[in-house]
Amino acid sequence: MSSPEPAPDDVLGRQVVDLISRHFATLAEGPVFQPVPPGLADRFRNAPPPRTGRSAERVMGEFVETVLPYPFGNGHPRFFGWVNSPPQPLGVYADALAAAMNPSVAGGNHAAVHVERQVVRWFCELAGLPDRAFGMLTSGGSMATLTALAGARHRAMDRVGIDVRAKGLQAVGTTFALYVGSEGHGCAHKAAQLLGLGSDHVCIIPSDADHRMKPDDLERQLDTDAAAGVVPIAVMATVGTVNTGAIDPIAAIADLCEERRIWLHVDGAYGGPAILLLERFRETLAALARADSIAMDPHKWMYTPVDAGLVIFRDGSAARDAFSLVPAYLRTDGDEGGVAGPAWFSEYGFEQTRPFRALKVWMLLQHLGLDGYRELITKDIDLAHELARQIRSTTDFRVLADGLSICCFRAEPEGVPPDGLDDLNRALLTRIQLGGRAFVSGTTVDGRFALRACIVNPGTTAEDINTLVAHLQEELRPLLAHQVPRLAH
C-alpha cells in the first residue's frame, strides 16, 4: 500500500498553530498534573510499530487524544516542581522555525552559525569575560558541565605532561580529583565517570548552615590532597543550587583556585540568569568573571523551550584544545566570506551535527530584552519570598531553606513524633501532586524530608501562592486525622 496523501502543508500548519494557541490558552483551566492512565500507558508500551502509513490528520488526531492531555505540568502557573519553566510562546514558534530550516550548526557560513555566535557573545559580555571567551549552546547544564570539565581535564593533564587525548587515562600513575560542594548537582558525578576520573575521586566539600560550599574546608582538602600527590582537575561551585537556591561564595573559591592554578567551573544552570542580570548580585557577578568556565540553562530561568543549555569558557582555546580534531598548525578562524565561515563549533565540543538551538534564545532575548528578564526573574523571587512568609505564618509548617526562587518547607504539626514527620510529609506530597490544584516536589534538607517549591513561571501570581498554601493546609488535615493516632504509637 502506498503512503497516504499528505494534507496540504498550510492546513496542517494552521492546525498545529491552533493546537499550540489553545494549549497555552486553556492550560491553567485543567489540573496542574495528571498521570497517564494505566490503560493508555499499556497502549504506548505494547503497540507494535505501524506497518502502513496513516494520514497526517489521523496522526494529529491521535496526538490530541493521547499525548496533549497529559503534559509534564510545567506550563501551569501552579506548577512549582523542580526547575522547569514554561516555554514563552515566541520561543515555541522559534523552535518550529528552527526545525523548518533544519541546519546542522557544526559550522559553516550560514545564518544559524552567526546567530549562535552572537548569542554566545552576549552571554560572555554579560558575565564580564574577556574577548578570548567563547562557548556554545548544548542540550542542557549536564552536557555543558561535561564539556567544561573535559576542557579542565585537558588543561590539568597537559600541565603534568600527560597527553590525555592520545593516551587516555590508561596506565597513568597519577590520582586526579574533582571538588564539588555537598549541594552541587549530580551531573558532576556523571561527568567524572565519563571522563575517566571515577566517582570515587569526586571530593565532596561540606556546606555551611546556608547550604553554601565552605571555602575553609575546600582549602584544607586541597592541602591534604596536594601532600598526597593528588592533582586537581577542577573545583565546581554553584550559583543557585537546584535543591535550596544557595549561592556559593564564588570570590573566596576563586581566590583559592587562582592561587593554586586550579580550574574553576561555576554551575549557573539555574541561578545564572539572576546573577547576570540583577543588581543585588553584583558582587557575585564580579567573582563569576574569574571562572574558567560557566554552565547555564536558558531553558530553566529564561523561559526557553527545551533544550537550550550553554557553556562558556573564559579562554575559548581551552575547549578547542580538548575537542578539535584539526591539528593546531592547520587551524584557521574560518573563511568569513566563503562557504567555511568562522571557526566551527564542532571544534569546541563533542557534537558534530548540532541543532539550531540558538534561534529561540536569540528571539526571546530580543523580544523580552534584558530589562524584561530582570522584571520577570525579580517577580519569581518575590513570589518565592511571599511563599516563605506565608509558610512561616502558619502553625503547622516550617521553612527549612529558601534561596533565589526556591522555598523548602515541611509540615511539623503538634502531636506527630519527630520520627513520623518524614512519612507524614511524603504522604502530603503525594496528595498535593495527584490532587491537581498545585504541584511541588520532594527533597531532603539537612537530612529531613521536605516539600520544595520552585517558582520560574511568568504566569504565576500571588493568588497562586495563596492557593498553594491553602491547599497544603487542607490536605494536611485528613492526614492528621488518620495518621496522628497511628504515628503516636
Tab-separated table of C-alpha atoms in Angstrom:
chain	number	residue	atom	x	y	z
A	1	MET	CA	0.000	0.000	0.000
A	2	SER	CA	1.368	3.424	-0.892
A	3	SER	CA	1.797	6.130	1.664
A	4	PRO	CA	-1.328	8.224	2.328
A	5	GLU	CA	-1.716	11.502	0.560
A	6	PRO	CA	-0.446	14.292	2.786
A	7	ALA	CA	-2.713	17.115	3.772
A	8	PRO	CA	-1.747	20.477	2.327
A	9	ASP	CA	1.039	21.999	4.361
A	10	ASP	CA	-0.959	25.144	5.031
A	11	VAL	CA	-3.817	23.124	6.552
A	12	LEU	CA	-1.503	21.162	8.847
A	13	GLY	CA	0.411	24.285	9.748
A	14	ARG	CA	-2.721	26.131	10.763
A	15	GLN	CA	-3.868	23.133	12.792
A	16	VAL	CA	-0.556	22.976	14.657
A	17	VAL	CA	-0.590	26.697	15.401
A	18	ASP	CA	-4.187	26.416	16.575
A	19	LEU	CA	-3.319	23.495	18.871
A	20	ILE	CA	-0.396	25.402	20.357
A	21	SER	CA	-2.523	28.502	20.902
A	22	ARG	CA	-5.342	26.534	22.541
A	23	HIS	CA	-2.837	24.669	24.686
A	24	PHE	CA	-1.484	27.945	26.054
A	25	ALA	CA	-4.957	29.456	26.439
A	26	THR	CA	-6.537	26.557	28.327
A	27	LEU	CA	-3.614	25.108	30.278
A	28	ALA	CA	-4.450	26.903	33.525
A	29	GLU	CA	-8.024	25.613	33.413
A	30	GLY	CA	-7.076	21.961	33.835
A	31	PRO	CA	-5.272	20.066	36.572
A	32	VAL	CA	-1.659	21.007	37.150
A	33	PHE	CA	-0.660	17.393	36.626
A	34	GLN	CA	-2.424	14.138	35.916
A	35	PRO	CA	-0.635	10.850	35.289
A	36	VAL	CA	-1.117	8.935	32.081
A	37	PRO	CA	-3.967	6.422	32.714
A	38	PRO	CA	-2.761	2.824	33.061
A	39	GLY	CA	-4.688	1.703	30.007
A	40	LEU	CA	-3.112	4.352	27.821
A	41	ALA	CA	0.322	3.631	29.254
A	42	ASP	CA	-0.222	-0.013	28.264
A	43	ARG	CA	-1.073	1.101	24.725
A	44	PHE	CA	2.177	3.032	24.478
A	45	ARG	CA	4.093	0.109	25.930
A	46	ASN	CA	2.583	-2.663	23.790
A	47	ALA	CA	1.589	-1.195	20.421
A	48	PRO	CA	3.723	-2.565	17.563
A	49	PRO	CA	5.350	-0.261	15.014
A	50	PRO	CA	2.903	0.649	12.221
A	51	ARG	CA	3.287	-1.373	9.029
A	52	THR	CA	1.430	1.099	6.837
A	53	GLY	CA	1.171	4.824	6.978
A	54	ARG	CA	-1.818	6.873	8.043
A	55	SER	CA	-2.886	10.320	7.064
A	56	ALA	CA	-1.322	13.239	8.856
A	57	GLU	CA	-4.806	14.208	10.085
A	58	ARG	CA	-5.240	10.835	11.827
A	59	VAL	CA	-1.772	11.006	13.356
A	60	MET	CA	-2.525	14.506	14.570
A	61	GLY	CA	-5.806	13.279	15.998
A	62	GLU	CA	-4.041	10.578	17.994
A	63	PHE	CA	-1.644	13.184	19.362
A	64	VAL	CA	-4.607	15.296	20.500
A	65	GLU	CA	-6.237	12.289	22.155
A	66	THR	CA	-3.301	10.523	23.777
A	67	VAL	CA	-0.416	12.978	24.227
A	68	LEU	CA	-1.595	16.567	24.565
A	69	PRO	CA	-3.910	15.926	27.582
A	70	TYR	CA	-1.032	14.598	29.720
A	71	PRO	CA	1.740	17.222	29.828
A	72	PHE	CA	4.579	17.321	32.314
A	73	GLY	CA	2.699	20.139	34.012
A	74	ASN	CA	5.332	22.864	33.961
A	75	GLY	CA	3.255	25.229	31.849
A	76	HIS	CA	0.648	25.592	34.592
A	77	PRO	CA	1.010	28.653	36.867
A	78	ARG	CA	0.775	26.448	39.976
A	79	PHE	CA	3.493	24.019	38.898
A	80	PHE	CA	6.278	24.527	41.428
A	81	GLY	CA	8.215	21.305	40.881
A	82	TRP	CA	11.924	21.168	40.096
A	83	VAL	CA	13.412	23.927	37.874
A	84	ASN	CA	11.283	23.549	34.782
A	85	SER	CA	9.897	26.800	33.446
A	86	PRO	CA	7.095	27.044	30.908
A	87	PRO	CA	8.146	27.958	27.371
A	88	GLN	CA	7.494	31.520	26.329
A	89	PRO	CA	5.217	31.307	23.236
A	90	LEU	CA	7.647	33.066	20.898
A	91	GLY	CA	10.263	30.514	21.878
A	92	VAL	CA	7.919	27.710	20.810
A	93	TYR	CA	7.387	29.314	17.423
A	94	ALA	CA	11.121	29.923	17.116
A	95	ASP	CA	11.717	26.218	17.735
A	96	ALA	CA	9.335	25.364	14.924
A	97	LEU	CA	11.094	27.799	12.581
A	98	ALA	CA	14.480	26.338	13.514
A	99	ALA	CA	13.166	22.846	12.773
A	100	ALA	CA	11.816	24.042	9.432
A	101	MET	CA	15.246	25.395	8.473
A	102	ASN	CA	16.872	22.238	9.928
A	103	PRO	CA	20.513	23.245	9.629
A	104	SER	CA	23.440	21.464	11.180
A	105	VAL	CA	25.202	24.069	13.262
A	106	ALA	CA	28.537	22.271	13.321
A	107	GLY	CA	29.859	25.202	11.346
A	108	GLY	CA	29.741	26.941	8.001
A	109	ASN	CA	28.780	30.341	6.706
A	110	HIS	CA	25.021	30.237	7.240
A	111	ALA	CA	22.774	32.319	9.464
A	112	ALA	CA	22.403	29.786	12.284
A	113	VAL	CA	26.139	29.875	12.961
A	114	HIS	CA	26.230	33.667	13.190
A	115	VAL	CA	23.119	33.746	15.406
A	116	GLU	CA	24.669	31.288	17.855
A	117	ARG	CA	27.967	33.143	17.926
A	118	GLN	CA	26.069	36.349	18.672
A	119	VAL	CA	24.103	34.710	21.500
A	120	VAL	CA	27.322	33.315	22.991
A	121	ARG	CA	28.992	36.718	22.765
A	122	TRP	CA	26.071	38.360	24.546
A	123	PHE	CA	26.374	35.938	27.460
A	124	CYS	CA	30.147	36.308	27.602
A	125	GLU	CA	29.760	40.082	27.806
A	126	LEU	CA	27.072	39.818	30.498
A	127	ALA	CA	29.406	37.590	32.530
A	128	GLY	CA	32.253	40.099	32.195
A	129	LEU	CA	34.520	37.632	30.360
A	130	PRO	CA	37.402	38.786	28.137
A	131	ASP	CA	37.387	38.926	24.330
A	132	ARG	CA	39.025	35.488	24.071
A	133	ALA	CA	35.989	33.894	25.750
A	134	PHE	CA	33.867	31.534	23.682
A	135	GLY	CA	31.231	28.852	24.075
A	136	MET	CA	28.243	27.148	22.540
A	137	LEU	CA	24.676	26.045	23.099
A	138	THR	CA	24.295	22.498	24.466
A	139	SER	CA	21.421	20.189	25.325
A	140	GLY	CA	21.475	21.362	28.946
A	141	GLY	CA	23.520	22.050	32.026
A	142	SER	CA	24.753	18.464	32.328
A	143	MET	CA	26.269	18.484	28.837
A	144	ALA	CA	27.584	21.999	29.443
A	145	THR	CA	29.340	20.782	32.600
A	146	LEU	CA	30.730	17.694	30.864
A	147	THR	CA	32.095	19.914	28.085
A	148	ALA	CA	33.633	22.349	30.563
A	149	LEU	CA	35.221	19.635	32.675
A	150	ALA	CA	36.664	17.977	29.565
A	151	GLY	CA	38.473	21.253	28.946
A	152	ALA	CA	39.564	21.340	32.582
A	153	ARG	CA	40.845	17.764	32.421
A	154	HIS	CA	42.858	18.511	29.287
A	155	ARG	CA	44.469	21.581	30.846
A	156	ALA	CA	45.263	19.838	34.147
A	157	MET	CA	46.822	16.798	32.500
A	158	ASP	CA	48.746	18.851	29.983
A	159	ARG	CA	50.245	20.739	32.937
A	160	VAL	CA	51.658	17.477	34.357
A	161	GLY	CA	52.848	16.217	30.965
A	162	ILE	CA	50.057	13.796	30.100
A	163	ASP	CA	48.594	13.764	26.578
A	164	VAL	CA	45.154	12.598	27.663
A	165	ARG	CA	43.726	12.835	24.143
A	166	ALA	CA	46.241	10.353	22.787
A	167	LYS	CA	46.903	8.137	25.795
A	168	GLY	CA	43.693	8.449	27.816
A	169	LEU	CA	43.899	7.548	31.475
A	170	GLN	CA	45.338	4.093	30.936
A	171	ALA	CA	48.465	3.376	32.919
A	172	VAL	CA	48.597	6.926	34.240
A	173	GLY	CA	50.160	6.654	37.660
A	174	THR	CA	48.556	9.822	38.985
A	175	THR	CA	45.399	10.388	41.014
A	176	PHE	CA	43.151	13.212	39.879
A	177	ALA	CA	40.249	14.767	41.771
A	178	LEU	CA	37.211	16.946	41.161
A	179	TYR	CA	35.946	19.101	44.062
A	180	VAL	CA	32.209	19.745	44.431
A	181	GLY	CA	30.075	21.197	47.208
A	182	SER	CA	27.666	18.910	49.029
A	183	GLU	CA	24.767	20.734	47.343
A	184	GLY	CA	26.377	20.522	43.891
A	185	HIS	CA	24.451	18.975	41.022
A	186	GLY	CA	24.750	15.249	40.322
A	187	CYS	CA	25.966	15.927	36.795
A	188	ALA	CA	29.433	16.378	38.315
A	189	HIS	CA	29.466	12.677	39.194
A	190	LYS	CA	28.297	11.672	35.724
A	191	ALA	CA	30.973	13.868	34.176
A	192	ALA	CA	33.643	12.335	36.411
A	193	GLN	CA	32.566	8.862	35.348
A	194	LEU	CA	32.506	9.700	31.637
A	195	LEU	CA	35.855	11.499	31.789
A	196	GLY	CA	37.518	8.511	33.414
A	197	LEU	CA	38.076	10.152	36.785
A	198	GLY	CA	35.576	7.968	38.620
A	199	SER	CA	33.003	8.911	41.231
A	200	ASP	CA	35.408	7.855	43.984
A	201	HIS	CA	37.544	10.839	43.039
A	202	VAL	CA	34.770	13.403	43.323
A	203	CYS	CA	35.611	15.066	46.609
A	204	ILE	CA	32.557	16.451	48.404
A	205	ILE	CA	33.173	19.692	50.274
A	206	PRO	CA	30.796	20.346	53.214
A	207	SER	CA	28.269	23.163	53.201
A	208	ASP	CA	27.587	25.754	55.857
A	209	ALA	CA	24.255	26.378	57.574
A	210	ASP	CA	23.060	28.252	54.487
A	211	HIS	CA	23.943	25.307	52.217
A	212	ARG	CA	26.935	27.050	50.610
A	213	MET	CA	30.296	25.421	49.966
A	214	LYS	CA	32.764	26.146	52.797
A	215	PRO	CA	35.979	27.649	51.377
A	216	ASP	CA	37.967	26.808	54.517
A	217	ASP	CA	37.072	23.140	54.163
A	218	LEU	CA	37.958	23.270	50.464
A	219	GLU	CA	41.357	24.744	51.310
A	220	ARG	CA	42.060	22.042	53.901
A	221	GLN	CA	41.073	19.296	51.461
A	222	LEU	CA	43.278	20.761	48.730
A	223	ASP	CA	46.205	20.886	51.162
A	224	THR	CA	45.661	17.277	52.207
A	225	ASP	CA	45.395	16.073	48.627
A	226	ALA	CA	48.414	18.059	47.457
A	227	ALA	CA	50.511	16.394	50.170
A	228	ALA	CA	49.309	13.015	48.846
A	229	GLY	CA	50.209	13.854	45.252
A	230	VAL	CA	46.627	14.264	44.035
A	231	VAL	CA	46.262	16.556	41.009
A	232	PRO	CA	43.098	18.704	40.987
A	233	ILE	CA	41.102	18.730	37.769
A	234	ALA	CA	38.681	21.461	38.817
A	235	VAL	CA	36.561	22.931	41.560
A	236	MET	CA	32.864	23.116	40.709
A	237	ALA	CA	30.985	25.845	42.548
A	238	THR	CA	27.318	26.727	42.158
A	239	VAL	CA	25.312	29.913	41.864
A	240	GLY	CA	21.811	28.731	42.649
A	241	THR	CA	21.735	25.123	43.795
A	242	VAL	CA	18.682	23.315	42.485
A	243	ASN	CA	17.860	21.984	45.937
A	244	THR	CA	17.761	25.161	48.023
A	245	GLY	CA	18.791	28.030	45.735
A	246	ALA	CA	22.045	28.574	47.636
A	247	ILE	CA	24.851	30.657	46.108
A	248	ASP	CA	28.381	29.528	46.882
A	249	PRO	CA	30.943	32.190	47.945
A	250	ILE	CA	32.459	32.459	44.477
A	251	ALA	CA	35.005	35.164	45.312
A	252	ALA	CA	36.635	33.149	48.105
A	253	ILE	CA	36.615	29.983	45.997
A	254	ALA	CA	38.102	31.875	43.041
A	255	ASP	CA	40.901	33.152	45.291
A	256	LEU	CA	41.865	29.584	46.171
A	257	CYS	CA	41.679	28.406	42.570
A	258	GLU	CA	43.787	31.279	41.266
A	259	GLU	CA	46.399	30.830	43.984
A	260	ARG	CA	46.755	27.131	43.172
A	261	ARG	CA	46.156	27.345	39.385
A	262	ILE	CA	43.055	25.136	39.600
A	263	TRP	CA	40.261	25.363	37.054
A	264	LEU	CA	37.093	26.931	38.477
A	265	HIS	CA	33.843	25.788	36.893
A	266	VAL	CA	30.648	27.506	38.006
A	267	ASP	CA	27.314	25.770	37.646
A	268	GLY	CA	24.824	28.523	36.937
A	269	ALA	CA	22.305	26.278	35.203
A	270	TYR	CA	19.504	27.572	37.422
A	271	GLY	CA	20.713	30.751	39.086
A	272	GLY	CA	22.971	32.083	36.345
A	273	PRO	CA	20.433	34.482	34.764
A	274	ALA	CA	19.675	36.086	38.136
A	275	ILE	CA	23.386	36.589	38.807
A	276	LEU	CA	23.981	38.092	35.366
A	277	LEU	CA	21.029	40.468	35.429
A	278	LEU	CA	20.069	41.579	38.935
A	279	GLU	CA	21.863	44.396	40.732
A	280	ARG	CA	21.528	42.637	44.096
A	281	PHE	CA	24.036	40.004	42.920
A	282	ARG	CA	26.666	42.385	41.533
A	283	GLU	CA	29.379	41.097	43.907
A	284	THR	CA	28.779	37.517	42.840
A	285	LEU	CA	28.786	38.625	39.198
A	286	ALA	CA	32.182	40.270	39.654
A	287	ALA	CA	33.526	36.992	41.028
A	288	LEU	CA	31.838	34.977	38.280
A	289	ALA	CA	34.031	36.721	35.705
A	290	ARG	CA	37.001	34.930	37.295
A	291	ALA	CA	35.635	31.475	36.463
A	292	ASP	CA	37.346	29.375	33.792
A	293	SER	CA	34.015	28.010	32.627
A	294	ILE	CA	30.338	28.615	33.313
A	295	ALA	CA	27.284	26.462	32.620
A	296	MET	CA	23.815	27.938	32.217
A	297	ASP	CA	20.402	26.739	31.104
A	298	PRO	CA	18.268	29.254	29.197
A	299	HIS	CA	15.605	26.542	29.257
A	300	LYS	CA	15.367	26.967	33.023
A	301	TRP	CA	15.089	30.576	34.161
A	302	MET	CA	14.917	32.231	30.758
A	303	TYR	CA	11.647	30.524	29.810
A	304	THR	CA	13.119	28.972	26.662
A	305	PRO	CA	11.765	25.679	25.291
A	306	VAL	CA	13.877	22.601	25.993
A	307	ASP	CA	16.581	22.051	25.005
A	308	ALA	CA	18.827	25.069	25.462
A	309	GLY	CA	21.897	24.805	27.661
A	310	LEU	CA	25.010	26.938	27.398
A	311	VAL	CA	28.687	26.558	28.214
A	312	ILE	CA	31.136	29.428	28.037
A	313	PHE	CA	34.907	29.400	28.573
A	314	ARG	CA	36.969	32.344	29.758
A	315	ASP	CA	39.548	31.166	27.206
A	316	GLY	CA	37.887	29.536	24.204
A	317	SER	CA	41.134	27.824	23.204
A	318	ALA	CA	40.761	25.518	26.226
A	319	ALA	CA	37.686	23.951	24.624
A	320	ARG	CA	39.284	23.844	21.191
A	321	ASP	CA	42.392	22.132	22.554
A	322	ALA	CA	40.229	19.499	24.245
A	323	PHE	CA	37.934	18.710	21.310
A	324	SER	CA	39.290	19.830	17.931
A	325	LEU	CA	40.401	17.109	15.530
A	326	VAL	CA	42.099	19.711	13.349
A	327	PRO	CA	45.844	19.877	14.069
A	328	ALA	CA	46.755	23.149	15.736
A	329	TYR	CA	49.025	24.194	12.847
A	330	LEU	CA	46.172	23.800	10.354
A	331	ARG	CA	43.530	25.615	12.350
A	332	THR	CA	42.115	28.805	10.977
A	333	ASP	CA	39.498	31.214	12.164
A	334	GLY	CA	37.497	30.298	9.099
A	335	ASP	CA	36.646	31.805	5.755
A	336	GLU	CA	34.434	34.729	6.706
A	337	GLY	CA	33.410	35.469	3.117
A	338	GLY	CA	33.197	31.937	1.786
A	339	VAL	CA	31.492	28.625	2.479
A	340	ALA	CA	33.507	27.594	5.540
A	341	GLY	CA	32.596	30.562	7.693
A	342	PRO	CA	34.145	31.199	11.113
A	343	ALA	CA	35.829	28.524	13.231
A	344	TRP	CA	33.446	25.607	13.582
A	345	PHE	CA	31.530	24.864	16.774
A	346	SER	CA	32.342	21.168	16.315
A	347	GLU	CA	35.949	22.021	17.208
A	348	TYR	CA	34.815	23.202	20.652
A	349	GLY	CA	32.595	20.323	21.813
A	350	PHE	CA	31.571	16.721	21.278
A	351	GLU	CA	28.597	17.192	18.960
A	352	GLN	CA	29.143	17.201	15.230
A	353	THR	CA	25.593	17.581	13.922
A	354	ARG	CA	24.112	20.297	16.121
A	355	PRO	CA	20.540	21.682	16.089
A	356	PHE	CA	19.676	25.348	15.731
A	357	ARG	CA	19.179	25.838	19.485
A	358	ALA	CA	20.225	29.462	19.410
A	359	LEU	CA	17.263	30.800	17.446
A	360	LYS	CA	14.789	30.621	20.331
A	361	VAL	CA	17.288	32.135	22.774
A	362	TRP	CA	18.108	34.895	20.291
A	363	MET	CA	14.447	35.690	19.599
A	364	LEU	CA	13.466	35.749	23.267
A	365	LEU	CA	16.391	37.964	24.240
A	366	GLN	CA	15.280	40.443	21.599
A	367	HIS	CA	11.598	40.088	22.483
A	368	LEU	CA	11.893	40.454	26.265
A	369	GLY	CA	15.148	42.374	26.468
A	370	LEU	CA	17.422	42.322	29.489
A	371	ASP	CA	15.059	44.617	31.366
A	372	GLY	CA	12.132	42.309	30.651
A	373	TYR	CA	14.060	39.358	32.009
A	374	ARG	CA	15.055	41.353	35.072
A	375	GLU	CA	11.415	42.113	35.770
A	376	LEU	CA	10.260	38.507	35.338
A	377	ILE	CA	13.072	36.975	37.389
A	378	THR	CA	12.560	39.528	40.167
A	379	LYS	CA	8.864	38.677	40.233
A	380	ASP	CA	9.651	34.958	40.622
A	381	ILE	CA	11.993	35.701	43.530
A	382	ASP	CA	9.450	37.974	45.193
A	383	LEU	CA	6.746	35.297	44.946
A	384	ALA	CA	9.073	32.719	46.500
A	385	HIS	CA	9.722	35.128	49.367
A	386	GLU	CA	5.969	35.576	49.756
A	387	LEU	CA	5.527	31.809	49.908
A	388	ALA	CA	8.199	31.586	52.608
A	389	ARG	CA	6.496	34.396	54.534
A	390	GLN	CA	3.122	32.653	54.415
A	391	ILE	CA	4.615	29.294	55.402
A	392	ARG	CA	6.297	30.917	58.399
A	393	SER	CA	2.990	32.475	59.436
A	394	THR	CA	1.308	29.058	59.762
A	395	THR	CA	1.404	26.935	62.883
A	396	ASP	CA	1.777	23.546	61.166
A	397	PHE	CA	4.559	24.228	58.647
A	398	ARG	CA	8.201	25.224	58.899
A	399	VAL	CA	10.576	26.685	56.312
A	400	LEU	CA	13.806	24.677	56.107
A	401	ALA	CA	15.595	26.680	53.402
A	402	ASP	CA	14.886	29.405	50.885
A	403	GLY	CA	17.084	30.957	48.240
A	404	LEU	CA	16.530	32.678	44.895
A	405	SER	CA	13.081	31.444	43.801
A	406	ILE	CA	13.087	28.236	45.857
A	407	CYS	CA	11.363	27.573	49.172
A	408	CYS	CA	11.809	24.267	51.013
A	409	PHE	CA	9.431	23.545	53.878
A	410	ARG	CA	7.587	20.767	55.626
A	411	ALA	CA	4.708	20.049	57.932
A	412	GLU	CA	5.696	19.824	61.598
A	413	PRO	CA	2.346	19.843	63.418
A	414	GLU	CA	1.967	19.201	67.107
A	415	GLY	CA	1.155	15.639	68.037
A	416	VAL	CA	3.360	13.971	65.432
A	417	PRO	CA	6.568	12.493	66.853
A	418	PRO	CA	9.806	13.525	65.117
A	419	ASP	CA	10.370	10.066	63.649
A	420	GLY	CA	6.975	10.245	61.937
A	421	LEU	CA	7.430	13.594	60.218
A	422	ASP	CA	9.193	12.279	57.123
A	423	ASP	CA	6.392	9.786	56.443
A	424	LEU	CA	3.766	12.440	57.050
A	425	ASN	CA	5.376	14.798	54.559
A	426	ARG	CA	5.797	12.076	51.951
A	427	ALA	CA	2.088	11.340	52.236
A	428	LEU	CA	1.299	15.034	51.971
A	429	LEU	CA	3.482	15.340	48.870
A	430	THR	CA	1.579	12.541	47.161
A	431	ARG	CA	-1.760	14.169	47.905
A	432	ILE	CA	-0.561	17.513	46.571
A	433	GLN	CA	0.969	16.097	43.401
A	434	LEU	CA	-2.031	13.956	42.496
A	435	GLY	CA	-4.637	16.450	43.656
A	436	GLY	CA	-4.289	18.577	40.536
A	437	ARG	CA	-4.541	22.001	42.205
A	438	ALA	CA	-0.808	22.590	42.679
A	439	PHE	CA	2.444	20.702	42.238
A	440	VAL	CA	5.561	20.721	44.410
A	441	SER	CA	8.497	18.334	44.510
A	442	GLY	CA	10.087	16.435	47.356
A	443	THR	CA	13.665	16.738	48.545
A	444	THR	CA	15.919	16.346	51.576
A	445	VAL	CA	17.246	19.336	53.509
A	446	ASP	CA	19.761	18.680	56.290
A	447	GLY	CA	18.666	15.066	56.428
A	448	ARG	CA	14.952	15.842	56.685
A	449	PHE	CA	12.387	15.115	54.009
A	450	ALA	CA	10.866	18.333	52.743
A	451	LEU	CA	8.477	19.744	50.199
A	452	ARG	CA	10.084	22.082	47.694
A	453	ALA	CA	8.549	24.828	45.578
A	454	CYS	CA	10.488	26.466	42.766
A	455	ILE	CA	8.914	29.426	41.006
A	456	VAL	CA	10.162	30.018	37.463
A	457	ASN	CA	6.878	30.852	35.763
A	458	PRO	CA	5.864	34.301	34.453
A	459	GLY	CA	2.225	33.246	34.744
A	460	THR	CA	2.366	32.581	38.479
A	461	THR	CA	0.606	35.187	40.622
A	462	ALA	CA	0.233	35.968	44.312
A	463	GLU	CA	-3.174	34.286	44.161
A	464	ASP	CA	-1.468	31.055	43.048
A	465	ILE	CA	0.754	31.248	46.127
A	466	ASN	CA	-2.330	31.728	48.298
A	467	THR	CA	-3.926	28.700	46.644
A	468	LEU	CA	-0.861	26.545	47.287
A	469	VAL	CA	-0.703	27.440	50.994
A	470	ALA	CA	-4.429	26.877	51.438
A	471	HIS	CA	-4.186	23.547	49.611
A	472	LEU	CA	-1.317	22.419	51.811
A	473	GLN	CA	-3.340	23.123	54.927
A	474	GLU	CA	-6.455	21.428	53.532
A	475	GLU	CA	-4.577	18.275	52.524
A	476	LEU	CA	-2.766	18.084	55.850
A	477	ARG	CA	-5.964	17.910	57.907
A	478	PRO	CA	-7.195	14.463	56.770
A	479	LEU	CA	-3.674	13.077	57.099
A	480	LEU	CA	-3.515	14.231	60.692
A	481	ALA	CA	-6.945	12.835	61.435
A	482	HIS	CA	-5.913	9.395	60.206
A	483	GLN	CA	-2.184	9.285	60.913
A	484	VAL	CA	-1.517	11.077	64.187
A	485	PRO	CA	-3.058	8.342	66.352
A	486	ARG	CA	-1.095	5.693	64.435
A	487	LEU	CA	2.147	7.690	64.415
A	488	ALA	CA	1.854	8.392	68.120
A	489	HIS	CA	2.063	4.649	68.781
